[in-house]
Amino acid sequence: AQKITQTQPGMFVQEKEAVTLDCTYDTSDQSYGLFWYKQPSSGEMIFLIYQGSYDEQNATEGRYSLNFQKARKSANLVISASQLGDSAMYFCAMTGRGSTLGRLYFGRGTQLTVWP
Amino acid sequence: EAEVAQSPRYKITEKSQAVAFWCDPISGHATLYWYRQILGQGPELLVQFQDESVVDDSQLPKDRFSAERLKGVDSTLKIQPAELGDSAMYLCASSLDDGASRVEQYFGPGTRLTVT
């Protein structure tokens, strides 16, 4: 089964600075997908970025980039130029193959606080 | 932009009572997921539907939880009787599953359940 580990319960960053949120994963599948979601206090899960296991380039979406190191099984999220509105919970998640293709396995999340 | 709809947004119920949540996925999305998110943790899959069929309900406590998607469109998740430990956010998500390697899930706003 897939397993996601997020070891940082909380992170603090000053506005306009960059921050890296850590994520490691464990799977025996060769093909899988890695996702990052943002969850504000209102509760909805907002998709941020996706990385496929066969993608050779690191994914980027605006201020978000995913530092994918396959051999180390890590998929860290980098947020550049942090904004106050980035304060939220961030979840790393992954999919696998088989009949449950598409179901997401989530980590415990990292609470990011951006201060002025 | 199409969204996943959920109702109610908030529900307070007494233990031993019955409670039901409703989800309407994005039109055309064949796959529907119900996740439960306990405070301080990441979401965990309860049940996954492909059209009207259950694909995975291995984590659904079947003695008290039931889920249906009768016409392969909207879905209802029921708890009877509710227990204190059921207090959580219940998230519904849907995905297109058109055979592409990336299977992005779109989440609804969630139903926050409090059992007293």
GROMACS .gro file of C-alpha atoms in nm:
model
  232
    1ALA     CA    1   0.000   0.000   0.000
    2GLN     CA    2   0.098   0.360  -0.049
    3LYS     CA    3   0.226   0.564   0.245
    4ILE     CA    4   0.292   0.935   0.271
    5THR     CA    5   0.502   1.090   0.547
    6GLN     CA    6   0.504   1.459   0.629
    7THR     CA    7   0.740   1.519   0.921
    8GLN     CA    8   0.679   1.892   0.971
    9PRO     CA    9   0.365   1.955   1.178
   10GLY     CA   10   0.414   2.330   1.143
   11MET     CA   11   0.625   2.570   0.942
   12PHE     CA   12   0.667   2.945   0.966
   13VAL     CA   13   0.786   3.176   0.690
   14GLN     CA   14   0.803   3.548   0.645
   15GLU     CA   15   0.606   3.707   0.366
   16LYS     CA   16   0.791   3.715   0.031
   17GLU     CA   17   1.033   3.442   0.138
   18ALA     CA   18   1.043   3.090  -0.007
   19VAL     CA   19   0.951   2.783   0.195
   20THR     CA   20   0.990   2.409   0.141
   21LEU     CA   21   0.739   2.157   0.275
   22ASP     CA   22   0.872   1.804   0.301
   23CYS     CA   23   0.706   1.488   0.177
   24THR     CA   24   0.839   1.135   0.149
   25TYR     CA   25   0.646   0.841   0.014
   26ASP     CA   26   0.662   0.466   0.003
   27THR     CA   27   0.522   0.244  -0.268
   28SER     CA   28   0.606  -0.070  -0.458
   29ASP     CA   29   0.428   0.056  -0.770
   30GLN     CA   30   0.629   0.172  -1.069
   31SER     CA   31   0.358   0.409  -1.188
   32TYR     CA   32   0.206   0.655  -0.947
   33GLY     CA   33   0.108   1.017  -0.911
   34LEU     CA   34   0.204   1.270  -0.646
   35PHE     CA   35  -0.016   1.563  -0.550
   36TRP     CA   36  -0.013   1.859  -0.319
   37TYR     CA   37  -0.333   2.009  -0.183
   38LYS     CA   38  -0.396   2.321   0.021
   39GLN     CA   39  -0.667   2.325   0.284
   40PRO     CA   40  -0.763   2.665   0.428
   41SER     CA   41  -0.949   2.687   0.756
   42SER     CA   42  -1.277   2.679   0.562
   43GLY     CA   43  -1.209   2.313   0.485
   44GLU     CA   44  -1.207   2.271   0.109
   45MET     CA   45  -0.916   2.091  -0.054
   46ILE     CA   46  -0.753   2.298  -0.326
   47PHE     CA   47  -0.535   2.122  -0.584
   48LEU     CA   48  -0.193   2.284  -0.622
   49ILE     CA   49   0.040   2.067  -0.827
   50TYR     CA   50   0.089   1.719  -0.973
   51GLN     CA   51   0.395   1.507  -1.054
   52GLY     CA   52   0.381   1.178  -1.239
   53SER     CA   53   0.634   0.910  -1.151
   54TYR     CA   54   0.764   0.901  -1.509
   55ASP     CA   55   0.786   1.277  -1.548
   56GLU     CA   56   1.150   1.373  -1.588
   57GLN     CA   57   1.099   1.742  -1.527
   58ASN     CA   58   0.994   1.881  -1.191
   59ALA     CA   59   0.639   2.015  -1.202
   60THR     CA   60   0.577   2.387  -1.168
   61GLU     CA   61   0.252   2.582  -1.130
   62GLY     CA   62   0.302   2.953  -1.081
   63ARG     CA   63   0.464   3.006  -0.740
   64TYR     CA   64   0.452   2.632  -0.665
   65SER     CA   65   0.715   2.384  -0.770
   66LEU     CA   66   0.763   2.022  -0.680
   67ASN     CA   67   1.114   1.900  -0.605
   68PHE     CA   68   1.084   1.537  -0.715
   69GLN     CA   69   1.368   1.303  -0.619
   70LYS     CA   70   1.255   0.958  -0.724
   71ALA     CA   71   1.550   0.763  -0.585
   72ARG     CA   72   1.496   0.919  -0.244
   73LYS     CA   73   1.118   0.888  -0.275
   74SER     CA   74   1.066   1.251  -0.190
   75ALA     CA   75   0.830   1.508  -0.338
   76ASN     CA   76   0.885   1.837  -0.158
   77LEU     CA   77   0.669   2.140  -0.230
   78VAL     CA   78   0.845   2.472  -0.276
   79ILE     CA   79   0.642   2.791  -0.245
   80SER     CA   80   0.825   3.096  -0.370
   81ALA     CA   81   0.745   3.452  -0.264
   82SER     CA   82   0.509   3.351   0.018
   83GLN     CA   83   0.192   3.551   0.067
   84LEU     CA   84  -0.026   3.594   0.375
   85GLY     CA   85  -0.299   3.402   0.194
   86ASP     CA   86  -0.073   3.097   0.176
   87SER     CA   87  -0.135   3.032   0.546
   88ALA     CA   88  -0.316   2.696   0.550
   89MET     CA   89  -0.271   2.322   0.592
   90TYR     CA   90  -0.080   2.154   0.311
   91PHE     CA   91  -0.123   1.789   0.229
   92CYS     CA   92   0.094   1.565   0.019
   93ALA     CA   93  -0.091   1.275  -0.143
   94MET     CA   94  -0.034   0.996  -0.391
   95THR     CA   95  -0.221   0.754  -0.610
   96GLY     CA   96  -0.134   0.407  -0.721
   97ARG     CA   97  -0.253   0.149  -0.971
   98GLY     CA   98  -0.508  -0.126  -0.970
   99SER     CA   99  -0.881  -0.123  -0.908
  100THR     CA  100  -0.844   0.167  -0.670
  101LEU     CA  101  -0.655   0.377  -0.923
  102GLY     CA  102  -0.730   0.733  -0.843
  103ARG     CA  103  -0.791   0.704  -0.469
  104LEU     CA  104  -0.561   0.933  -0.279
  105TYR     CA  105  -0.343   0.843   0.016
  106PHE     CA  106  -0.273   1.153   0.224
  107GLY     CA  107  -0.008   1.248   0.473
  108ARG     CA  108  -0.089   1.413   0.806
  109GLY     CA  109  -0.027   1.758   0.668
  110THR     CA  110   0.188   2.060   0.749
  111GLN     CA  111   0.040   2.379   0.892
  112LEU     CA  112   0.205   2.674   0.719
  113THR     CA  113   0.192   3.016   0.878
  114VAL     CA  114   0.307   3.320   0.680
  115TRP     CA  115   0.386   3.627   0.889
  116PRO     CA  116   0.424   3.986   0.770
  117GLU     CA  117  -1.654   2.661  -1.337
  118ALA     CA  118  -1.812   2.327  -1.241
  119GLU     CA  119  -1.788   2.233  -0.876
  120VAL     CA  120  -1.862   1.941  -0.649
  121ALA     CA  121  -2.161   2.024  -0.430
  122GLN     CA  122  -2.212   1.894  -0.078
  123SER     CA  123  -2.482   1.946   0.180
  124PRO     CA  124  -2.520   2.023   0.455
  125ARG     CA  125  -2.203   2.219   0.525
  126TYR     CA  126  -2.239   2.171   0.898
  127LYS     CA  127  -2.429   1.913   1.099
  128ILE     CA  128  -2.464   1.870   1.473
  129THR     CA  129  -2.630   1.553   1.592
  130GLU     CA  130  -2.662   1.356   1.911
  131LYS     CA  131  -2.504   1.015   1.943
  132SER     CA  132  -2.726   0.726   1.841
  133GLN     CA  133  -2.909   0.946   1.589
  134ALA     CA  134  -2.902   0.893   1.215
  135VAL     CA  135  -2.733   1.144   0.984
  136ALA     CA  136  -2.698   1.169   0.607
  137PHE     CA  137  -2.473   1.365   0.375
  138TRP     CA  138  -2.529   1.439   0.008
  139CYS     CA  139  -2.282   1.492  -0.273
  140ASP     CA  140  -2.333   1.598  -0.635
  141PRO     CA  141  -2.016   1.549  -0.840
  142ILE     CA  142  -1.906   1.744  -1.143
  143SER     CA  143  -2.120   1.650  -1.441
  144GLY     CA  144  -1.969   1.365  -1.638
  145HIS     CA  145  -1.737   1.247  -1.363
  146ALA     CA  146  -1.776   0.873  -1.335
  147THR     CA  147  -1.572   0.826  -1.019
  148LEU     CA  148  -1.689   0.953  -0.683
  149TYR     CA  149  -1.507   0.932  -0.351
  150TRP     CA  150  -1.608   0.985   0.010
  151TYR     CA  151  -1.325   1.070   0.249
  152ARG     CA  152  -1.330   1.122   0.623
  153GLN     CA  153  -1.090   1.368   0.779
  154ILE     CA  154  -1.046   1.357   1.155
  155LEU     CA  155  -0.915   1.678   1.309
  156GLY     CA  156  -0.537   1.699   1.277
  157GLN     CA  157  -0.510   1.422   1.018
  158GLY     CA  158  -0.523   1.382   0.644
  159PRO     CA  159  -0.835   1.255   0.468
  160GLU     CA  160  -0.887   0.880   0.447
  161LEU     CA  161  -1.098   0.704   0.188
  162LEU     CA  162  -1.426   0.559   0.306
  163VAL     CA  163  -1.576   0.449  -0.025
  164GLN     CA  164  -1.509   0.482  -0.397
  165PHE     CA  165  -1.773   0.451  -0.670
  166GLN     CA  166  -1.726   0.393  -1.038
  167ASP     CA  167  -2.061   0.497  -1.185
  168GLU     CA  168  -2.312   0.324  -0.955
  169SER     CA  169  -2.079   0.043  -0.849
  170VAL     CA  170  -1.869   0.034  -0.534
  171VAL     CA  171  -1.501  -0.008  -0.622
  172ASP     CA  172  -1.353   0.010  -0.273
  173ASP     CA  173  -1.532   0.021   0.061
  174SER     CA  174  -1.271  -0.165   0.261
  175GLN     CA  175  -1.238   0.121   0.512
  176LEU     CA  176  -1.612   0.183   0.550
  177PRO     CA  177  -1.745   0.075   0.894
  178LYS     CA  178  -2.030  -0.122   0.746
  179ASP     CA  179  -2.206  -0.185   1.075
  180ARG     CA  180  -2.306   0.181   1.088
  181PHE     CA  181  -2.209   0.346   0.759
  182SER     CA  182  -2.375   0.302   0.422
  183ALA     CA  183  -2.323   0.474   0.090
  184GLU     CA  184  -2.513   0.466  -0.234
  185ARG     CA  185  -2.499   0.617  -0.578
  186LEU     CA  186  -2.812   0.474  -0.731
  187LYS     CA  187  -2.811   0.639  -1.074
  188GLY     CA  188  -2.438   0.689  -1.096
  189VAL     CA  189  -2.467   1.061  -1.041
  190ASP     CA  190  -2.520   1.201  -0.692
  191SER     CA  191  -2.443   1.006  -0.378
  192THR     CA  192  -2.556   0.979  -0.018
  193LEU     CA  193  -2.348   0.872   0.282
  194LYS     CA  194  -2.540   0.767   0.591
  195ILE     CA  195  -2.438   0.698   0.949
  196GLN     CA  196  -2.672   0.514   1.181
  197PRO     CA  197  -2.627   0.530   1.472
  198ALA     CA  198  -2.377   0.814   1.503
  199GLU     CA  199  -2.102   0.782   1.764
  200LEU     CA  200  -1.886   1.047   1.924
  201GLY     CA  201  -1.585   0.925   1.726
  202ASP     CA  202  -1.763   1.004   1.398
  203SER     CA  203  -1.707   1.376   1.452
  204ALA     CA  204  -1.501   1.475   1.149
  205MET     CA  205  -1.506   1.648   0.813
  206TYR     CA  206  -1.663   1.438   0.539
  207LEU     CA  207  -1.526   1.525   0.198
  208CYS     CA  208  -1.666   1.423  -0.137
  209ALA     CA  209  -1.452   1.426  -0.449
  210SER     CA  210  -1.500   1.331  -0.811
  211SER     CA  211  -1.276   1.259  -1.105
  212LEU     CA  212  -1.314   1.204  -1.479
  213ASP     CA  213  -1.104   0.887  -1.512
  214ASP     CA  214  -1.076   0.911  -1.888
  215GLY     CA  215  -0.777   0.680  -1.900
  216ALA     CA  216  -0.521   0.957  -1.867
  217SER     CA  217  -0.235   0.887  -1.632
  218ARG     CA  218  -0.321   1.189  -1.422
  219VAL     CA  219  -0.637   1.135  -1.222
  220GLU     CA  220  -0.709   1.468  -1.064
  221GLN     CA  221  -0.977   1.475  -0.799
  222TYR     CA  222  -1.198   1.775  -0.741
  223PHE     CA  223  -1.318   1.819  -0.386
  224GLY     CA  224  -1.639   1.962  -0.251
  225PRO     CA  225  -1.650   2.203   0.044
  226GLY     CA  226  -1.709   1.920   0.291
  227THR     CA  227  -1.960   1.852   0.566
  228ARG     CA  228  -1.835   1.915   0.917
  229LEU     CA  229  -2.008   1.671   1.152
  230THR     CA  230  -2.017   1.715   1.527
  231VAL     CA  231  -2.165   1.435   1.737
  232THR     CA  232  -2.261   1.532   2.092
   0.00000   0.00000   0.00000
